[in-house]
Coordinates of C-alpha atoms and ligand atoms in Angstrom, one line a residue:
Chain A
X1 CA 0.1 -0.3 0.0
X2 CA 1.5 3.6 -1.2
X3 CA 0.8 6.3 1.6
X4 CA 0.9 9.8 0.8
X5 CA 3.1 11.6 3.5
X6 CA 4.0 15.4 2.1
X7 CA 6.1 17.6 0.3
X8 CA 9.3 16.8 -0.1
X9 CA 9.3 20.6 0.5
X10 CA 8.1 19.9 3.5
X11 CA 10.7 18.0 5.2
X12 CA 14.1 19.3 4.7
X13 CA 17.4 17.3 5.3
X14 CA 17.7 16.7 9.5
X15 CA 14.0 16.6 9.8
X16 CA 11.5 13.6 10.5
X17 CA 8.0 13.5 9.1
X18 CA 5.8 11.3 10.9
X19 CA 2.2 9.4 9.8
X20 CA -0.4 8.8 12.3
X21 CA -0.3 4.7 10.5
X22 CA -1.7 2.3 13.5
X23 CA 1.2 1.7 13.6
X24 CA 3.1 4.8 13.3
X25 CA 5.7 5.3 10.1
X26 CA 8.7 7.9 10.6
X27 CA 9.9 9.0 7.3
X28 CA 13.9 10.5 8.1
X29 CA 15.4 12.6 5.2
X30 CA 18.4 12.5 6.6
X31 CA 21.9 15.0 6.1
X32 CA 23.1 14.2 3.4
X33 CA 19.5 14.0 1.0
X34 CA 18.8 10.2 1.9
X35 CA 14.5 9.0 2.6
X36 CA 13.7 5.9 4.4
X37 CA 11.1 5.2 6.4
X38 CA 10.5 3.0 9.3
X39 CA 8.1 2.1 12.4
X40 CA 8.3 5.4 14.4
X41 CA 7.7 2.2 18.1
X42 CA 11.0 1.1 18.9
X43 CA 11.5 -1.6 19.9
X44 CA 11.9 -1.4 24.0
X45 CA 9.4 0.7 24.6
X46 CA 6.8 3.3 23.6
X47 CA 9.3 5.7 22.4
X48 CA 9.6 7.9 19.1
X49 CA 11.8 6.8 16.6
X50 CA 11.0 10.9 15.0
X51 CA 12.4 12.1 18.6
X52 CA 15.6 11.0 18.5
X53 CA 19.0 11.6 17.2
X54 CA 19.9 11.6 13.2
X55 CA 23.3 10.8 12.9
X56 CA 24.1 9.1 9.9
X57 CA 21.4 6.2 8.9
X58 CA 21.3 5.4 12.2
X59 CA 18.2 6.6 14.7
X60 CA 19.0 7.1 18.3
X61 CA 15.6 6.6 20.1
X62 CA 15.4 9.1 22.1
X63 CA 14.6 7.4 25.5
X64 CA 16.6 5.0 26.0
X65 CA 19.4 5.1 23.2
X66 CA 19.5 2.4 21.3
X67 CA 20.0 2.9 17.5
X68 CA 17.9 2.0 14.4
X69 CA 19.8 1.6 11.6
X70 CA 17.5 3.0 9.6
X71 CA 18.3 1.3 6.4
X72 CA 18.1 -2.2 7.2
X73 CA 16.0 -1.7 11.0
X74 CA 18.8 -2.9 12.6
X75 CA 19.7 -2.6 15.7
X76 CA 23.6 -1.5 17.4
X77 CA 22.8 -2.3 21.2
X78 CA 21.0 -3.3 24.0
X79 CA 18.5 -1.7 25.5
X80 CA 16.7 -2.6 22.3
X81 CA 16.9 -6.0 21.7
X82 CA 14.4 -6.1 17.9
X83 CA 15.4 -4.4 14.6
X84 CA 12.8 -2.5 13.9
X85 CA 10.7 -2.4 10.4
X86 CA 11.5 -0.7 7.6
X87 CA 10.0 1.4 4.5
X88 CA 10.9 1.5 1.6
X89 CA 10.1 5.7 0.6
X90 CA 8.8 7.0 -3.5
X91 CA 8.6 10.9 -4.0
X92 CA 6.8 11.2 -7.5
X93 CA 6.1 14.3 -8.1
X94 CA 8.1 16.0 -5.2
X95 CA 5.6 14.2 -3.2
X96 CA 6.6 12.1 -0.5
X97 CA 5.2 8.1 -0.9
X98 CA 5.4 5.2 2.0
X99 CA 5.2 2.0 0.8
X100 CA 4.3 -0.1 3.9
X101 CA 6.1 -3.3 4.7
X102 CA 3.5 -6.3 4.5
X103 CA 6.3 -7.6 8.1
X104 CA 4.9 -7.9 10.9
X105 CA 5.9 -5.3 13.2
X106 CA 7.9 -5.4 16.3
X107 CA 5.7 -3.1 18.7
X108 CA 7.2 -3.8 21.8
X109 CA 4.6 -5.3 24.6
X110 CA 3.6 -2.1 25.7
X111 CA 2.1 -0.3 22.9
X112 CA 1.1 -4.1 22.3
X113 CA -1.1 -3.2 25.1
X114 CA -2.0 -0.3 24.0
X115 CA -3.4 -1.5 20.1
X116 CA -5.0 -4.0 21.8
X117 CA -6.6 -1.6 23.7
X118 CA -6.2 -2.7 27.4
X119 CA -4.1 -0.1 29.8
X120 CA -0.8 -0.5 30.6
Chain B
X1 CA 46.8 -9.2 23.6
X2 CA 46.3 -12.8 23.7
X3 CA 44.0 -12.6 27.1
X4 CA 41.8 -10.4 27.9
X5 CA 39.9 -10.6 31.5
X6 CA 36.6 -8.6 31.8
X7 CA 35.5 -7.8 36.0
X8 CA 32.0 -7.8 36.4
X9 CA 30.1 -8.8 34.4
X10 CA 27.1 -6.7 34.0
X11 CA 26.2 -4.0 31.7
X12 CA 29.6 -2.2 31.6
X13 CA 31.4 -6.2 31.4
X14 CA 29.0 -7.0 28.9
X15 CA 29.7 -3.2 26.4
X16 CA 33.3 -4.0 27.0
X17 CA 32.8 -7.7 26.3
X18 CA 31.3 -6.2 23.3
X19 CA 33.7 -3.4 22.1
X20 CA 36.4 -6.3 22.1
X21 CA 34.2 -8.4 19.9
X22 CA 32.9 -4.9 17.6
X23 CA 37.0 -3.7 17.1
X24 CA 39.0 -6.4 15.7
X25 CA 39.8 -8.4 19.0
X26 CA 40.1 -12.0 18.5
X27 CA 42.6 -13.2 21.3
X28 CA 41.2 -15.4 24.6
X29 CA 38.1 -13.4 26.4
X30 CA 37.4 -14.1 29.5
X31 CA 34.2 -12.6 31.4
X32 CA 34.4 -12.8 35.7
X33 CA 30.7 -11.9 37.9
X34 CA 30.6 -13.1 41.1
X35 CA 26.3 -13.4 39.9
X36 CA 25.1 -16.4 38.2
X37 CA 23.2 -14.5 36.1
X38 CA 24.1 -13.6 33.0
X39 CA 24.8 -10.3 32.1
X40 CA 21.2 -8.4 33.0
X41 CA 19.4 -4.9 32.7
X42 CA 19.3 -3.0 36.2
X43 CA 16.3 -0.4 35.6
X44 CA 13.6 -2.5 35.2
X45 CA 14.3 -3.8 39.0
X46 CA 12.8 -0.9 40.5
X47 CA 9.8 -0.3 38.2
X48 CA 7.9 -2.1 35.2
X49 CA 9.6 -5.2 36.9
X50 CA 8.6 -4.4 40.2
X51 CA 5.7 -3.8 39.2
X52 CA 5.2 -7.0 38.0
X53 CA 4.5 -6.0 34.2
X54 CA 8.1 -7.3 32.7
X55 CA 9.9 -10.8 33.4
X56 CA 13.2 -12.0 33.6
X57 CA 13.5 -13.1 30.5
X58 CA 12.9 -9.7 29.4
X59 CA 15.8 -8.5 31.7
X60 CA 18.3 -9.9 29.5
X61 CA 20.6 -7.8 27.9
X62 CA 22.5 -10.4 25.6
X63 CA 21.0 -10.9 22.2
X64 CA 18.7 -14.4 21.1
X65 CA 21.5 -15.2 18.8
X66 CA 24.6 -13.3 19.8
X67 CA 28.2 -15.4 21.4
X68 CA 30.9 -13.4 22.0
X69 CA 33.3 -16.1 22.0
X70 CA 33.8 -15.7 25.7
X71 CA 34.5 -18.0 28.6
X72 CA 31.9 -16.4 31.2
X73 CA 33.2 -17.6 34.8
X74 CA 30.4 -16.6 36.9
X75 CA 29.0 -17.4 39.9
X76 CA 33.1 -16.1 41.6
X77 CA 34.5 -13.1 43.2
X78 CA 37.5 -11.0 41.4
X79 CA 40.2 -11.4 45.0
X80 CA 42.2 -9.6 44.0
X81 CA 44.6 -8.5 40.4
X82 CA 48.6 -8.9 40.6
X83 CA 50.3 -6.4 38.8
X84 CA 53.4 -8.2 38.6
X85 CA 51.8 -11.5 36.1
X86 CA 49.0 -9.8 35.7
X87 CA 47.1 -12.2 37.2
X88 CA 42.9 -11.4 38.1
X89 CA 42.4 -13.9 42.0
X90 CA 39.2 -15.2 42.3
X91 CA 37.2 -16.3 45.6
X92 CA 37.6 -20.1 44.7
X93 CA 42.1 -20.0 44.0
X94 CA 41.6 -19.6 40.4
X95 CA 44.0 -17.0 38.4
X96 CA 43.1 -16.0 35.3
X97 CA 46.4 -14.8 33.4
X98 CA 46.0 -11.9 30.7
X99 CA 47.4 -9.4 29.0
X100 CA 44.4 -6.8 29.3
X101 CA 42.2 -6.2 31.7
X102 CA 38.5 -4.6 32.1
X103 CA 37.7 -3.2 35.2
X104 CA 33.6 -3.8 35.6
X105 CA 32.8 -4.2 39.0
X106 CA 30.0 -1.6 39.3
X107 CA 28.5 -0.6 42.6
X108 CA 27.4 -2.2 45.2
X109 CA 23.8 -0.5 47.4
X110 CA 24.6 1.0 50.6
X111 CA 22.7 -0.6 54.0
X112 CA 22.0 0.9 56.8
X113 CA 23.7 -0.2 59.4
X114 CA 21.5 -2.3 61.8
X115 CA 18.9 -3.9 59.7
X116 CA 21.1 -7.2 58.5
X117 CA 18.9 -9.6 59.1
X118 CA 15.7 -8.0 59.9
X119 CA 14.2 -9.2 58.1
X120 CA 10.8 -7.2 55.9
X121 CA 14.1 -4.7 55.0
X122 CA 16.1 -4.5 51.7
X123 CA 18.4 -2.4 49.4
X124 CA 17.5 -2.6 44.8
X125 CA 20.4 -3.6 43.3
X126 CA 20.0 -6.8 41.6
X127 CA 17.9 -9.3 40.7
X128 CA 17.7 -11.3 43.5
X129 CA 16.7 -7.8 46.1
X130 CA 14.2 -7.6 42.9
X131 CA 12.6 -10.4 43.6
X132 CA 12.5 -10.1 47.1
X133 CA 10.9 -7.1 47.2
X134 CA 8.5 -7.3 44.2
X135 CA 7.0 -10.3 46.2
X136 CA 6.4 -8.2 49.6
X137 CA 5.1 -5.7 47.7
X138 CA 2.3 -7.8 45.7
X139 CA 1.5 -8.5 49.6
X140 CA 0.3 -4.8 50.0
X141 CA 0.6 -2.6 53.5
X142 CA 2.9 0.3 54.5
X143 CA 6.3 1.2 52.2
X144 CA 9.0 3.4 54.3
X145 CA 11.1 4.4 51.7
X146 CA 14.6 5.5 53.4
X147 CA 16.4 8.0 50.8
X148 CA 13.5 10.0 47.9
X149 CA 17.1 9.6 45.1
X150 CA 15.6 7.8 42.0
X151 CA 16.2 5.0 43.1
X152 CA 13.9 5.5 45.9
X153 CA 12.0 7.5 44.2
X154 CA 11.1 5.4 41.9
X155 CA 10.0 2.4 44.0
X156 CA 7.5 4.7 45.7
X157 CA 6.5 5.3 42.0
X158 CA 5.8 1.7 41.2
X159 CA 4.0 0.1 45.0
X160 CA 2.1 3.5 45.1
X161 CA 0.6 2.1 41.7
X162 CA 0.0 -1.3 43.1
X163 CA -1.5 0.0 45.7
X164 CA 0.8 0.5 48.6
X165 CA 0.8 3.1 51.0
X166 CA 4.1 4.9 50.7
X167 CA 5.9 6.6 53.2
X168 CA 9.8 8.7 51.8
X169 CA 11.9 10.1 54.1
X170 CA 14.9 12.3 52.5
X171 CA 17.5 13.4 55.1
X172 CA 18.5 17.2 52.9
X173 CA 15.9 19.7 52.7
X174 CA 14.5 18.9 48.5
X175 CA 15.2 15.6 47.6
X176 CA 17.6 15.2 44.3
X177 CA 19.1 18.7 44.4
X178 CA 22.6 17.1 44.1
X179 CA 21.7 15.6 40.1
X180 CA 19.0 18.5 39.5
X181 CA 19.9 21.7 42.3
X182 CA 17.4 22.7 44.6
X183 CA 14.8 24.6 42.7
X184 CA 14.2 21.4 39.4
X185 CA 14.8 18.7 42.7
X186 CA 12.0 20.5 43.7
X187 CA 9.5 20.3 40.8
X188 CA 10.7 16.3 40.7
X189 CA 9.8 15.3 44.2
X190 CA 6.5 17.1 43.7
X191 CA 5.3 14.1 41.9
X192 CA 5.5 12.5 44.8
X193 CA 2.6 14.6 46.9
X194 CA 0.8 14.7 43.2
X195 CA 0.2 10.9 44.2
X196 CA -0.5 11.0 47.3
X197 CA 2.8 9.5 47.7
X198 CA 4.3 11.2 51.7
X199 CA 7.3 13.1 51.5
X200 CA 9.0 14.0 55.1
X201 CA 12.6 15.6 53.6
X202 CA 15.6 17.1 55.9
X203 CA 14.9 14.5 59.0
X204 CA 17.5 11.7 59.4
X205 CA 16.5 7.8 60.2
X206 CA 17.6 7.2 63.2
X207 CA 16.7 3.6 63.1
X208 CA 14.5 1.0 62.6
X209 CA 12.6 -0.7 65.1
X210 CA 11.3 -4.4 64.8
X211 CA 11.6 -7.5 66.4
X212 CA 12.7 -10.6 63.5
X213 CA 10.1 -8.2 61.4
X214 CA 11.1 -4.3 61.1
X215 CA 7.6 -2.0 62.4
X216 CA 8.4 0.9 62.1
X217 CA 10.9 3.6 61.5
X218 CA 11.9 6.4 64.3
X219 CA 13.8 9.5 62.1
X220 CA 15.8 11.4 64.7
X221 CA 13.4 14.3 65.7
X222 CA 11.6 12.3 67.4
X223 CA 8.8 10.4 65.3
X224 CA 8.0 7.3 64.6
X225 CA 6.7 5.6 61.2
X226 CA 5.4 2.8 60.8
X227 CA 6.4 -0.1 58.4
X228 CA 5.2 -3.2 56.4
X229 CA 8.3 -3.3 54.2
X230 CA 10.9 -0.4 54.4
X231 CA 13.6 -0.4 51.3
X232 CA 16.8 1.5 52.4
X233 CA 17.9 3.5 49.0
X234 CA 20.6 5.1 50.3
X235 CA 23.2 5.7 46.7
X236 CA 25.8 3.5 46.0
X237 CA 29.8 2.3 46.9
X238 CA 32.0 1.5 44.3
X239 CA 32.9 -2.7 43.9
X240 CA 36.9 -1.9 44.0
X241 CA 37.9 -3.2 48.2
X242 CA 39.4 -6.6 46.1
X243 CA 41.9 -3.2 43.8
X244 CA 43.2 -3.1 48.4
X245 CA 46.8 -2.8 46.7
X246 CA 47.1 -3.4 43.1
X247 CA 48.8 -0.9 42.4
X248 CA 45.3 0.1 40.6
X249 CA 45.3 4.5 41.9
X250 CA 41.4 3.9 43.7
X251 CA 40.4 7.6 45.1
X252 CA 36.0 7.1 45.0
X253 CA 36.1 4.5 42.9
X254 CA 38.6 3.9 40.8
X255 CA 41.0 6.9 39.3
X256 CA 40.8 6.9 35.6
X257 CA 42.3 8.9 32.3
X258 CA 38.8 10.8 29.8
X259 CA 38.5 7.6 28.1
X260 CA 38.7 4.8 31.5
X261 CA 42.7 4.4 31.4
X262 CA 44.3 3.6 35.4
X263 CA 47.0 3.6 36.6
X264 CA 48.7 0.8 35.8
X265 CA 49.2 0.0 31.6
X266 CA 47.2 -2.5 30.0
X267 CA 44.3 -2.3 33.2
X268 CA 41.1 -0.2 31.9
X269 CA 38.0 0.7 33.9
X270 CA 34.5 1.3 32.9
X271 CA 30.5 2.0 34.2
X272 CA 30.0 2.6 37.6
X273 CA 33.2 1.9 40.0
X274 CA 34.8 3.9 37.5
X275 CA 35.6 8.0 38.3
X276 CA 36.3 8.9 34.8
X277 CA 38.1 12.5 34.3
X278 CA 35.6 15.1 33.3
X279 CA 37.3 17.0 30.0
X280 CA 33.9 19.6 30.0
X281 CA 34.7 20.6 33.7
X282 CA 38.3 19.5 34.2
X283 CA 37.0 16.9 37.3
X284 CA 37.2 13.5 38.1
X285 CA 33.5 12.6 38.2
X286 CA 31.5 9.2 38.8
X287 CA 28.6 8.3 37.0
X288 CA 26.1 6.0 38.2
X289 CA 24.1 5.7 34.6
X290 CA 23.1 3.3 32.2
X291 CA 24.3 4.8 29.7
X292 CA 27.5 5.8 30.7
X293 CA 27.8 2.0 31.2
X294 CA 26.9 0.6 27.6
X295 CA 29.2 3.8 25.6
X296 CA 32.0 4.8 27.1
X297 CA 33.7 0.9 27.2
X298 CA 33.8 2.0 23.6
X299 CA 36.6 4.5 24.0
X300 CA 38.2 2.1 26.5
X301 CA 38.6 -0.1 24.8
X302 CA 39.8 1.8 21.6
X303 CA 42.7 2.5 24.4
X304 CA 43.4 -0.6 26.2
X305 CA 43.8 -2.1 22.4
X306 CA 46.2 0.5 20.6
X307 CA 48.1 -0.1 24.3
X308 CA 46.9 3.6 25.5
X309 CA 48.8 5.0 21.9
X310 CA 45.3 7.2 21.3
X311 CA 44.2 11.0 22.5
X312 CA 41.2 10.1 24.7
X313 CA 38.6 12.7 22.8
X314 CA 35.6 13.4 25.0
X315 CA 32.9 11.8 25.7
X316 CA 29.5 13.0 25.7
X317 CA 28.2 14.9 28.4
X318 CA 26.3 12.0 31.2
X319 CA 23.2 11.6 30.3
X320 CA 19.9 9.8 32.5
X321 CA 16.6 8.8 32.8
X322 CA 13.7 7.9 35.3
X323 CA 10.4 7.0 35.2
X324 CA 8.1 8.4 38.4
X325 CA 4.5 8.3 39.0
X326 CA 3.5 8.2 34.7
X327 CA 6.3 10.9 33.7
X328 CA 9.6 10.4 31.7
X329 CA 12.7 12.2 34.0
X330 CA 15.5 12.4 31.4
X331 CA 18.4 14.5 32.7
X332 CA 21.5 15.3 29.8
X333 CA 25.0 17.4 31.7
X334 CA 26.3 18.7 35.3
X335 CA 23.5 20.6 37.6
X336 CA 26.8 21.6 40.1
X337 CA 28.0 24.7 38.5
X338 CA 25.3 26.1 37.0
X339 CA 24.2 29.9 38.2
X340 CA 20.7 29.3 36.3
X341 CA 17.9 27.5 34.9
X342 CA 14.9 28.8 33.3
X343 CA 11.8 26.1 32.2
X344 CA 12.0 27.4 28.2
X345 CA 8.9 25.4 27.2
X346 CA 5.6 23.7 30.0
X347 CA 5.3 24.5 32.9
X348 CA 6.3 23.1 36.4
X349 CA 2.6 23.3 38.1
X350 CA 2.2 20.9 35.3
X351 CA 4.8 18.6 35.6
X352 CA 5.5 19.1 31.7
X353 CA 9.0 21.1 31.6
X354 CA 12.3 21.6 29.6
X355 CA 14.9 23.4 31.7
X356 CA 17.8 25.2 30.8
X357 CA 20.7 24.6 33.5
X358 CA 23.2 27.4 32.8
X359 CA 27.1 28.9 33.6
X360 CA 27.8 32.5 32.6
X361 CA 24.7 32.3 29.9
X362 CA 26.0 28.9 28.2
X363 CA 24.0 26.0 28.6
X364 CA 25.4 23.3 30.8
X365 CA 23.2 21.3 31.5
X366 CA 19.1 20.1 30.3
X367 CA 16.3 18.7 32.4
X368 CA 13.4 17.4 30.6
X369 CA 9.9 15.4 32.1
X370 CA 7.5 14.0 29.2
X371 CA 9.8 16.5 27.0
X372 CA 11.6 13.3 24.3
X373 CA 11.3 15.6 21.9
X374 CA 13.3 18.7 23.1
X375 CA 14.9 17.0 24.9
X376 CA 17.7 15.0 22.2
X377 CA 17.8 18.2 21.0
X378 CA 19.4 19.9 23.7
X379 CA 20.8 16.4 24.2
X380 CA 22.1 16.8 21.0
X381 CA 23.3 20.4 21.7
X382 CA 25.6 20.3 24.7
X383 CA 27.4 17.2 22.9
X384 CA 28.5 19.6 20.5
X385 CA 32.9 19.9 21.2
X386 CA 33.5 23.3 23.0
X387 CA 35.4 26.2 21.7
Ligands
LIG401 C1 17.4 -0.6 40.8 C2 18.2 0.2 39.1 C3 17.4 0.9 38.8 C4 18.2 2.0 37.3 N1 17.8 2.7 37.1 C5 18.0 3.3 36.1 C6 18.2 5.0 35.6 O1 16.4 4.4 34.8 N2 18.1 5.0 34.5 C7 19.6 5.5 34.6 O2 20.2 6.1 33.2 N3 20.7 4.3 34.9 C8 19.6 3.5 36.0 N4 20.2 3.1 37.5 C9 21.5 2.7 36.9 C10 22.2 1.7 35.9 O3 21.3 0.6 36.1 C11 23.5 1.6 36.1 O4 24.4 2.3 35.9 C12 24.3 0.3 35.7 O5 24.1 -1.4 35.7 C13 26.1 0.0 36.1 O6 26.2 -1.0 35.3 P1 27.6 -1.3 35.2 O7 28.1 -2.6 34.9 O8 29.0 -0.3 35.9 O9 27.4 -2.2 36.5 P2 27.2 -3.1 37.7 O10 24.7 -3.4 36.8 O11 26.8 -3.0 39.5 O12 27.1 -4.8 37.2 C14 28.9 -4.6 38.4 C15 28.8 -6.1 37.8 O13 30.1 -7.1 38.4 C16 29.8 -7.3 39.5 N5 30.7 -7.3 41.2 C17 31.1 -6.6 41.3 N6 32.3 -6.7 42.5 C18 32.8 -8.5 41.9 C19 33.9 -8.8 41.9 N7 34.7 -8.5 43.0 N8 34.4 -9.6 41.8 C20 33.6 -11.0 40.3 N9 32.1 -9.4 39.6 C21 32.1 -8.8 40.5 C22 28.3 -8.0 40.5 O14 27.5 -8.8 40.9 C23 27.8 -6.4 39.1 O15 26.4 -8.1 38.5 C24 19.4 1.8 37.9 C25 20.2 1.0 38.9 C26 19.2 0.1 39.8 C27 20.2 -0.7 40.6
LIG402 S1 12.1 2.5 24.5 FE1 13.9 2.8 22.9 S2 15.7 2.0 23.4 FE2 14.0 2.3 25.7

């Protein structure tokens, strides 16, 4: 499924755009001008990776500093142990689209509970 | 280098073992730890694990398929370091000869003198501590927490959520004034009263009462606070006794350079036991937080493998988080030495704050309460090299 995110012009380098899909997805525009999309929720706990610290093609979780590779989703070190799901990004006519992955997401326990509608 | 011994099998030790392999060391690697458990994560011990929302399997720090090709000597304590033949002596009489030694023995909870052997009195440092406390909290009752620092405050918050009546006793006038300064220490510790948890400040603890099981905490002003369970959260001391007489210089833990090098060649120290030199402040500082124990071994191992021949970089300023009453608290930098604190976003009354600490107009620290996005920006800014 292709989902329109935002005009490329509205996403300067170094910025992130969070799509309120379920689960949420974030598009990152790196300082080098590359675009990547990954699930927004850290696989450790309920943190939004859109709030994270991007360096090269890694985003560091804003809470406990596990880093996720924007290209592959791989995680560098604990406390997170599972990779984050990656999605394909397509730019057409100046518009950024995300092609959602069909793989199962690796959501943290608390986010899974929230999706299931019960409180953590 | 043919053998490296890592002493301490927790976050800093595991991170050092990983750094060794990542940085290309392919010799013998021996990891020595006095706990029986494989490396596990401590922050949840006062939070989710104590609350019962995460189990023991979730605490593992190793990945499922991880294999560092290390020999794990677990359940055995290091009792000495012999500088002449560079050997780590173990409590069971064995010896591990090594060309390189990583000291990662962390810290142990301070206890209250005279509380030994009294049932119902706990500290929270190890998995075994947390299991015992979790089982007691599940039975309910009145909890008194001695010490309003981070671990005390987190235990109070978890116990409150479990439905216990909680009192926190703090000797200082304001809890957390050391790490956060008076003003913000006051704002963060106001979370207790917001939730009906009683906070008694500026009063010391004289002792505990009870025959076999604690029944009250006796305060220096003569009051007696009834208690079914007591948690002592009065800080931790570095586990470095085993290094006495080894030639490794000790001063509030292992005294280290800005890259973890110690006074002995071929020996580095990392994590809660290490008192690293901080080039930003020009002083040594023993940082007892997760992120330092996780990150700094990278630099220490680079130094170890290079035989000390690399120039240490400037480490990122110390960072930590705490979760209390559903509020995410984050702090970076050094509050001591700041001459002003301003709330740049949110408001103290809403417990939703981004505060910046400055010295002579220059930002030196930042505190966030439920402000991960802005906080990360400040953390990034504070990590920029100072000119
Ligand atoms: C309850 C709790 C909650 C926390 N919450 C947070 C938080 O929210 N945020 C944060 O930033 N930090 C938090 N921390 C701090 C963080 O967990 C520590 O900074 C971190 O564990 C330090 O890792 P370390 O490996 O240096 O030391 P430790 O984790 O203390 O590990 C040292 C290991 O060495 C072993 N050892 C000691 N002496 C010997 C010896 N002679 N021989 C062999 N082995 C030995 C010890 O048994 C232990 O297993 C918390 C800590 C605790 C206890
Ligand atoms: S929530 Fe991301 S590392 Fe913990």
